[in-house]
CSV table of C-alpha atoms (C1' of nucleotides) in Angstrom, one decimal:
chain,number,residue,atom,x,y,z
E,683,MET,CA,179.4,247.3,186.4
E,684,GLY,CA,178.5,250.1,187.4
E,685,GLU,CA,175.2,250.0,187.2
E,686,GLU,CA,172.7,248.1,189.7
E,687,VAL,CA,170.2,249.9,190.3
E,688,GLN,CA,167.9,248.1,192.6
E,689,MET,CA,164.2,248.1,192.8
E,690,SER,CA,164.0,250.1,196.0
E,691,ASP,CA,165.8,253.0,193.8
E,692,CYS,CA,163.7,252.5,190.7
E,693,GLU,CA,160.3,253.1,193.2
E,694,LYS,CA,161.6,256.0,194.3
E,695,ASP,CA,163.2,257.7,191.1
E,696,VAL,CA,159.4,256.7,189.7
E,697,ARG,CA,157.6,258.3,192.7
E,698,GLY,CA,159.4,261.5,193.5
E,699,GLY,CA,160.7,260.8,195.9
E,700,ASP,CA,164.1,262.1,194.9
E,701,GLU,CA,162.7,264.5,192.7
E,702,GLU,CA,166.4,265.2,191.3
E,703,ARG,CA,167.1,261.7,190.8
E,704,MET,CA,164.2,261.4,188.3
E,705,LEU,CA,165.0,261.7,185.6
E,706,GLU,CA,163.6,264.3,183.3
E,707,TRP,CA,162.0,261.9,180.5
E,708,GLU,CA,159.9,260.4,184.0
E,709,VAL,CA,158.6,262.9,184.5
E,710,GLY,CA,154.6,262.6,184.3
E,711,LEU,CA,154.9,258.3,184.0
E,712,PRO,CA,152.8,256.9,186.4
E,713,ASN,CA,154.1,255.7,189.5
E,714,THR,CA,154.6,252.0,190.8
E,715,ASP,CA,150.8,252.6,192.9
E,716,ASP,CA,149.0,253.4,189.5
E,717,LEU,CA,150.4,250.2,187.6
E,718,THR,CA,148.7,246.8,187.1
E,719,PRO,CA,150.8,244.7,189.2
E,720,LEU,CA,153.2,242.8,186.9
E,721,SER,CA,151.2,239.5,189.0
E,722,HIS,CA,148.2,240.4,187.8
E,723,TYR,CA,145.8,238.7,185.4
E,724,LEU,CA,144.6,240.8,182.7
E,725,ILE,CA,141.5,238.7,182.0
E,726,SER,CA,139.6,236.7,184.6
E,727,PRO,CA,140.0,232.4,184.3
E,728,GLU,CA,137.2,232.3,183.4
E,729,LEU,CA,137.0,234.4,180.3
E,730,ALA,CA,140.6,233.3,179.1
E,731,SER,CA,139.8,229.8,178.9
E,732,ALA,CA,136.0,230.5,177.8
E,733,PHE,CA,138.0,231.6,174.3
E,734,SER,CA,140.5,228.7,174.6
E,735,ILE,CA,143.6,231.4,175.8
E,736,SER,CA,146.3,230.0,177.1
E,737,PRO,CA,146.7,231.1,181.1
E,738,GLU,CA,150.3,232.7,180.2
E,739,PRO,CA,151.3,233.3,183.7
E,740,CYS,CA,152.4,236.5,184.6
E,741,LYS,CA,154.8,238.3,183.6
E,742,SER,CA,157.9,239.2,185.3
E,743,MET,CA,161.0,241.3,185.9
E,744,VAL,CA,162.8,239.3,183.1
E,745,ASP,CA,160.0,240.4,180.5
E,746,VAL,CA,159.7,244.5,182.4
E,747,ASN,CA,163.6,244.1,180.9
E,748,ARG,CA,163.1,242.8,178.1
E,749,ALA,CA,160.9,244.8,176.6
E,750,SER,CA,163.0,247.9,178.6
E,751,GLU,CA,165.6,246.8,176.5
E,752,ASN,CA,164.2,246.4,173.2
E,753,ALA,CA,162.3,250.1,173.1
E,754,LEU,CA,165.5,251.4,174.2
E,755,SER,CA,167.6,250.1,171.9
E,756,SER,CA,165.0,250.4,169.2
E,757,LEU,CA,165.3,254.1,170.4
E,758,ARG,CA,167.7,254.7,170.1
E,759,LEU,CA,168.9,253.4,166.9
E,760,GLN,CA,165.4,255.7,165.4
E,761,ALA,CA,166.7,258.5,166.8
E,762,GLN,CA,170.2,257.8,165.4
E,763,ALA,CA,168.9,257.4,162.1
E,764,PHE,CA,167.6,260.6,161.7
E,765,SER,CA,170.4,261.8,163.9
E,766,LEU,CA,168.0,263.6,165.7
E,767,ASN,CA,170.0,261.4,168.8
E,768,LYS,CA,169.7,263.4,171.9
E,769,SER,CA,171.3,260.7,174.4
E,770,LEU,CA,168.4,258.6,175.7
E,771,PRO,CA,168.4,257.5,178.5
E,772,SER,CA,170.7,254.1,179.6
E,773,PHE,CA,168.3,250.9,180.0
E,774,LYS,CA,169.1,249.8,183.7
E,775,LYS,CA,168.2,245.9,184.9
E,776,ILE,CA,165.9,246.0,187.5
E,777,ASP,CA,167.9,243.1,189.0
E,778,ASP,CA,166.9,239.2,187.9
E,779,PRO,CA,168.8,236.8,188.0
E,780,LEU,CA,168.6,235.0,184.5
E,781,ILE,CA,168.6,237.5,181.5
E,782,VAL,CA,168.7,234.7,179.5
E,783,GLU,CA,169.6,236.4,175.3
E,784,GLU,CA,166.7,234.3,173.9
E,785,GLU,CA,163.2,236.6,173.0
E,786,GLU,CA,160.0,235.1,172.0
E,787,GLU,CA,157.5,237.4,171.0
E,788,ASP,CA,155.5,237.4,167.8
E,789,ASP,CA,156.8,235.9,164.3
E,790,PRO,CA,159.1,232.9,163.5
E,791,GLY,CA,161.1,233.3,161.4
E,792,ARG,CA,162.8,230.3,160.6
E,793,ILE,CA,161.6,225.8,160.8
E,794,THR,CA,162.7,223.2,162.9
E,795,LYS,CA,165.0,220.8,161.1
E,796,ASP,CA,163.7,218.3,159.0
E,797,GLY,CA,160.6,218.1,161.6
E,798,SER,CA,163.1,215.2,163.8
E,799,ASP,CA,163.4,217.0,167.3
E,800,ALA,CA,160.5,219.4,166.0
E,801,ARG,CA,158.4,220.0,169.3
E,802,LYS,CA,159.3,219.8,173.2
E,803,ILE,CA,156.2,221.1,174.4
E,804,ARG,CA,157.8,220.5,178.1
E,805,ARG,CA,155.7,223.4,179.8
E,806,LEU,CA,157.4,222.5,183.3
E,807,ASP,CA,158.0,224.7,186.2
E,808,ILE,CA,158.0,227.6,183.8
E,809,THR,CA,158.9,229.9,187.4
E,810,GLU,CA,159.6,233.6,185.6
E,811,GLU,CA,160.6,232.0,182.6
E,812,GLU,CA,157.6,230.8,181.7
E,813,ASP,CA,157.5,232.4,178.0
E,814,SER,CA,160.0,230.0,176.8
E,815,ALA,CA,156.8,227.5,176.7
E,816,LEU,CA,155.6,229.8,174.0
E,817,ARG,CA,159.6,230.0,173.1
E,818,MET,CA,159.8,226.4,172.1
E,819,GLU,CA,156.7,226.5,170.1
E,820,ASN,CA,157.9,228.4,167.8
E,821,SER,CA,162.3,228.8,168.2
E,822,ASN,CA,162.9,225.4,168.4
E,823,GLU,CA,166.6,224.8,168.4
E,824,ASP,CA,168.4,227.0,170.0
E,825,TYR,CA,171.4,226.9,169.4
E,826,SER,CA,173.7,227.7,172.9
E,827,SER,CA,176.7,225.9,172.2
E,828,PRO,CA,179.1,227.7,170.0
E,829,ALA,CA,179.0,223.3,168.7
E,830,LEU,CA,175.5,224.2,167.3
E,831,LYS,CA,175.7,225.4,164.0
E,832,ARG,CA,172.7,227.5,163.1
E,833,SER,CA,170.4,226.1,160.3
E,834,ARG,CA,169.7,228.0,157.6
E,835,LEU,CA,168.0,231.3,157.6
E,836,VAL,CA,165.4,231.1,155.6
E,837,TRP,CA,164.2,234.7,155.0
E,838,THR,CA,160.5,234.8,155.3
E,839,PRO,CA,157.7,237.2,153.7
E,840,GLN,CA,157.7,238.6,157.5
E,841,LEU,CA,161.4,238.7,157.3
E,842,HIS,CA,162.5,240.2,154.4
E,843,LYS,CA,160.0,242.9,155.2
E,844,ARG,CA,161.2,243.9,158.2
E,845,PHE,CA,164.9,243.7,155.9
E,846,ILE,CA,162.8,245.6,153.3
E,847,ASP,CA,161.8,248.3,155.8
E,848,VAL,CA,164.7,249.5,157.3
E,849,VAL,CA,167.1,249.3,154.1
E,850,GLY,CA,163.8,251.7,153.6
E,851,HIS,CA,164.5,253.4,155.9
E,852,LEU,CA,167.9,254.3,156.7
E,853,GLY,CA,168.3,254.0,152.7
E,854,ILE,CA,170.4,252.0,151.0
E,855,LYS,CA,173.1,254.4,151.8
E,856,ASN,CA,173.4,254.0,155.4
E,857,ALA,CA,172.4,250.4,155.3
E,858,VAL,CA,174.5,248.7,156.2
E,859,PRO,CA,174.7,245.2,158.0
E,860,LYS,CA,175.2,245.9,161.6
E,861,THR,CA,172.2,248.5,162.0
E,862,ILE,CA,169.9,246.2,159.5
E,863,MET,CA,170.4,244.1,161.9
E,864,GLN,CA,169.8,246.3,164.5
E,865,LEU,CA,166.9,247.9,163.7
E,866,MET,CA,165.5,245.2,162.5
E,867,ASN,CA,165.4,243.6,165.9
E,868,VAL,CA,164.8,240.0,164.9
E,869,GLU,CA,165.7,237.9,167.8
E,870,GLY,CA,168.6,235.3,166.2
E,871,LEU,CA,169.6,237.2,163.3
E,872,THR,CA,172.8,237.9,162.8
E,873,ARG,CA,175.2,240.1,161.1
E,874,GLU,CA,175.9,237.0,158.9
E,875,ASN,CA,172.2,236.7,157.6
E,876,VAL,CA,171.7,240.8,157.6
E,877,ALA,CA,175.5,240.9,155.5
E,878,SER,CA,173.9,237.8,153.1
E,879,HIS,CA,171.0,239.0,152.2
E,880,LEU,CA,171.8,243.2,151.9
E,881,GLN,CA,174.5,241.2,148.8
E,882,LYS,CA,171.4,239.9,147.4
E,883,TYR,CA,169.1,242.6,147.3
E,884,ARG,CA,172.1,245.6,146.7
E,885,LEU,CA,172.1,242.9,143.4
E,886,TYR,CA,168.5,242.7,142.4
E,887,LEU,CA,168.7,246.2,142.9
E,888,LYS,CA,171.6,246.9,140.9
E,889,ARG,CA,170.1,244.9,138.0
E,890,MET,CA,166.3,246.3,138.7
E,891,GLN,CA,167.9,249.5,137.9
E,892,GLY,CA,167.8,249.7,133.9
E,893,PHE,CA,163.8,249.0,133.8
E,894,GLU,CA,162.2,249.9,136.7
E,895,VAL,CA,158.8,250.9,135.2
E,896,PRO,CA,158.7,254.5,135.1
E,897,SER,CA,155.8,254.6,138.1
E,898,SER,CA,154.6,258.1,137.1
E,899,SER,CA,154.3,260.2,140.5
E,900,ASP,CA,157.3,259.1,142.6
E,901,HIS,CA,161.1,258.3,141.9
E,902,LEU,CA,161.7,254.8,142.6
E,903,PHE,CA,164.0,253.7,145.0
E,904,ALA,CA,166.2,252.1,143.0
E,905,SER,CA,169.2,253.7,142.2
E,906,ALA,CA,170.4,255.9,144.6
E,907,PRO,CA,168.0,257.4,147.0
E,908,GLU,CA,169.0,261.1,148.5
E,909,PRO,CA,170.5,259.2,151.6
E,910,GLN,CA,171.2,261.9,154.0
E,911,SER,CA,169.0,261.1,157.6
E,912,LEU,CA,165.7,262.1,156.3
E,913,GLN,CA,163.7,261.0,153.0
E,914,GLU,CA,160.8,259.9,154.3
E,915,SER,CA,158.5,259.8,151.6
E,916,SER,CA,155.5,259.8,150.8
E,917,GLY,CA,152.6,260.4,153.4
E,918,THR,CA,150.7,256.8,152.0
E,919,GLY,CA,148.9,254.5,154.4
E,920,ASN,CA,152.2,253.2,156.9
E,921,VAL,CA,152.1,250.4,157.9
E,922,ASN,CA,152.8,249.2,161.2
E,923,GLY,CA,150.2,250.8,163.9
E,924,THR,CA,152.9,250.4,166.2
E,925,GLY,CA,151.6,250.0,169.6
E,926,THR,CA,152.9,246.4,171.5
E,927,GLY,CA,149.9,244.2,171.4
E,928,THR,CA,149.1,242.4,167.9
E,929,GLY,CA,151.7,244.5,166.8
E,930,THR,CA,151.5,244.2,163.0
E,931,GLY,CA,147.8,244.7,162.5
E,932,THR,CA,147.3,247.2,159.3
E,933,GLY,CA,149.7,246.9,156.9
E,934,THR,CA,147.8,246.7,153.5
E,935,GLY,CA,144.9,249.1,153.6
E,936,ASN,CA,146.7,251.7,150.7
E,937,GLY,CA,145.8,251.2,147.0
E,938,ASN,CA,149.1,251.0,146.0
E,939,GLY,CA,147.8,249.9,142.8
E,940,ASN,CA,149.6,252.7,140.7
E,941,GLY,CA,149.9,250.5,138.2
E,942,ASN,CA,153.9,249.6,137.5
E,943,GLY,CA,155.1,247.0,138.2
E,944,ASN,CA,158.0,249.0,139.9
E,945,GLY,CA,161.0,248.0,140.9
E,946,ASN,CA,161.8,246.9,144.5
E,947,GLY,CA,158.1,247.6,145.4
E,948,ASN,CA,158.1,244.5,146.9
E,949,GLY,CA,159.8,245.7,149.8
E,950,ASN,CA,156.9,246.7,151.6
E,951,GLY,CA,154.4,244.5,150.4
E,952,ASN,CA,151.8,247.5,149.5
E,953,GLY,CA,152.5,248.9,146.8
E,954,ASN,CA,153.2,252.8,148.2
E,955,GLY,CA,154.8,253.0,145.0
E,956,ASN,CA,158.2,254.7,146.3
E,957,GLY,CA,160.6,252.2,147.2
E,958,GLN,CA,161.9,254.4,150.5
E,959,MET,CA,159.2,253.2,152.1
E,960,GLN,CA,157.0,254.9,155.0
E,961,LEU,CA,157.7,255.7,158.5
E,962,PRO,CA,158.4,258.8,158.5
E,963,MET,CA,159.1,259.2,161.3
E,964,PRO,CA,157.5,256.2,164.5
E,965,TYR,CA,159.3,253.7,162.7
E,966,ALA,CA,162.1,251.7,164.7
E,967,ALA,CA,159.9,252.2,167.5
E,968,SER,CA,157.1,250.2,166.3
E,969,PHE,CA,158.6,247.0,165.7
E,970,MET,CA,157.9,244.5,167.9
E,971,PRO,CA,160.8,242.0,168.6
E,972,MET,CA,160.0,239.1,166.1
E,973,GLN,CA,162.0,235.9,166.8
E,974,VAL,CA,164.0,234.2,164.0
E,975,MET,CA,165.1,230.3,164.9
E,976,GLY,CA,165.0,227.2,163.9
E,977,MET,CA,165.7,226.3,160.6
E,978,ALA,CA,165.4,224.7,156.8
E,979,HIS,CA,167.4,222.4,156.4
E,980,GLY,CA,166.0,220.2,154.8
E,981,HIS,CA,165.7,219.7,150.5
E,982,SER,CA,164.0,221.1,148.5
E,983,HIS,CA,162.7,224.5,149.6
E,984,MET,CA,159.9,224.9,152.0
E,985,GLY,CA,160.8,226.8,154.1
E,986,MET,CA,157.2,228.5,156.1
E,987,ALA,CA,157.1,231.7,157.5
E,988,VAL,CA,155.5,229.3,160.2
E,989,GLY,CA,157.5,228.7,162.6
E,990,ASN,CA,155.8,226.5,164.7
E,991,PRO,CA,156.5,223.0,164.2
E,992,ALA,CA,153.0,222.0,163.5
E,993,ALA,CA,152.2,224.6,161.2
E,994,VAL,CA,156.6,223.2,159.3
E,995,ALA,CA,154.1,220.2,158.9
E,996,TYR,CA,151.3,221.1,157.6
E,997,HIS,CA,153.5,222.9,155.3
E,998,GLY,CA,150.6,225.2,154.5
E,999,TYR,CA,151.6,226.8,151.6
E,1000,GLU,CA,155.2,225.4,151.1
E,1001,SER,CA,157.1,226.8,148.0
E,1002,HIS,CA,159.3,230.0,148.4
E,1003,PRO,CA,159.1,232.6,151.1
E,1004,TYR,CA,158.3,235.5,149.3
E,1005,SER,CA,156.4,234.0,146.0
E,1006,MET,CA,154.1,232.5,148.7
E,1007,PHE,CA,150.8,233.4,145.6
E,1008,LYS,CA,153.2,233.2,142.8
E,1009,GLU,CA,155.0,231.6,140.1
E,1010,GLN,CA,158.3,230.4,140.1
E,1011,GLN,CA,160.4,233.4,142.2
E,1012,GLY,CA,160.3,236.2,140.2
E,1013,ASP,CA,160.9,237.9,143.7
E,1014,TRP,CA,162.8,240.5,143.5
E,1015,SER,CA,166.3,238.3,142.8
E,1016,GLY,CA,165.7,235.9,139.9
E,1017,ASN,CA,162.6,237.2,137.4
E,1018,LYS,CA,165.3,236.5,134.9
E,1019,PHE,CA,163.2,238.9,132.0
E,1020,GLY,CA,163.9,241.4,134.1
E,1021,LEU,CA,160.2,243.0,134.3
E,1022,ALA,CA,159.5,244.0,137.6
E,1023,VAL,CA,156.1,242.5,137.6
E,1024,SER,CA,154.2,243.9,140.3
E,1025,HIS,CA,154.0,241.1,143.0
E,1026,PRO,CA,150.7,241.4,144.9
E,1027,HIS,CA,153.5,240.7,147.0
E,1028,VAL,CA,153.9,239.4,150.5
E,1029,THR,CA,151.0,239.4,152.8
E,1030,PRO,CA,150.7,242.7,154.5
E,1031,ASN,CA,149.0,240.7,156.9
E,1032,ASP,CA,152.0,241.6,158.3
E,1033,ILE,CA,153.9,239.6,161.1
T,905,DA,C1',185.0,245.1,163.6
T,906,DA,C1',183.0,245.8,160.2
T,907,DG,C1',181.5,246.0,155.2
T,908,DT,C1',181.8,243.7,150.6
T,909,DT,C1',182.2,240.4,147.6
T,910,DA,C1',183.5,236.0,145.8
T,911,DA,C1',183.3,231.4,146.4
T,912,DT,C1',180.8,227.0,148.6
T,913,DA,C1',177.1,225.2,150.6
T,914,DT,C1',172.6,223.3,150.4
N,427,DC,C1',169.5,227.0,140.1
N,428,DA,C1',167.8,230.6,144.2
N,429,DT,C1',169.6,231.2,148.0
N,430,DA,C1',172.5,231.4,152.6
N,431,DT,C1',176.3,230.8,154.3
N,432,DT,C1',181.1,231.0,154.2
N,433,DA,C1',185.6,232.7,153.8
N,434,DA,C1',188.9,236.0,152.0
N,435,DC,C1',189.7,240.6,151.6
N,436,DT,C1',189.7,245.7,152.7
DNA sequence: AAGTTAATAT
DNA sequence: CATATTAACT
C-alpha cells in the first residue's frame, strides 16, 4: 500500500544522500558502492566447474527481498519473544515483479508423492527465478491451486528439531501454533501442521512428566518451565552457528552425556540436559528458512528427510523420521514403556 | 481468528 | 498402530 520504495530512494538512504532519511539502524551499513554487485560471481567459472559447483546464477532482487523479509521477520519475532521489542524497521520491497511466496533454501521437509510426478527438472530460462530450479529439486509439488491438497507433512528430525528449539525458546507456555510456525520459519509449514504436532508434543510431555529421570542438575522442563520471557538455561553449547551460508554446521558437539534419559531431551539432539533449549538470545536470527513441501504418502512409512526425489528413491534410511537409528518409534511420542531412553536422537547433523 | 481437543484418515 | 489432518468447539 503505502510502501513503495524505489531503488533510488534506497540508494539515497544508504549512501547518506538524505542524512535525515537514514534510519539509525542503517548507519554504518556499507553503501551500494562497497557491496558486491548482485550480478557478480563469487567464484570463477573454472573453480566452480572444478568442484562441480553448479553455476547458480547470480542473485536477483528477489533474493534480496526475500532475505530481508526473512531476516526481519525472524528478528521481530525474536525481539517479541524476548519482549525487548524496539520496533524494528519494516521491510520494504525493493521492487521486483514476481515475488513469489515460495522459498528454496536448505533442508526439505516433505517428500514427493509416491514418486510419480517426482522430478521435473526443467531448467529453462531461469531469469531471476532460477533458484526455482533448485526449488524444483527439493520441493516438488507446489500446491498453488486451492484445489490441491497438501500431502501429508512428514516431521523429519530436522523439522522436529526446529520445532523443539522454538518451543523451548518460547517456553511451553507461550508456544502456540502460530508463533511457533512463524519462528520456525519453514516454508510450507502451516499453522495447522504445527498445531497438530504441538498437540502430540504436549501429550508426550504430559505423559512423560511422571517419571522423568532426575536428571541431575538442571530441571527438565517437562511440566511447566517458567515461562516469562527469558529462560535461557545453561550455557552449554549452542547449536546453530547461525551464519547464513551453510548455517547448520556445528550442532552436536557438546558432551551431553548426562546419562539420564531425561525426558524431552530429544528435542535438541545433543543432550545438554535441560530441555529448555539453548540459544539464549540470538536465536531466531540464526535460522535459515527451510522448505517443506513434498509429501509422504504411501503406505508404510518411509518418510525421508530428504526432500529430493532422488533421495527418496534411494530411501537412504527408511524408517521413521525420528528414529533414524533407533528401534521402533520410541521417540517422544511412542515409548509405551514410559521410560525415557536417552536417544542419540536425531542426527545432530543439523540440517 | 486462533487455540484446543476430539475424531478421522493414512 | 503411530502420526498427520480435519472437524468441532471455545
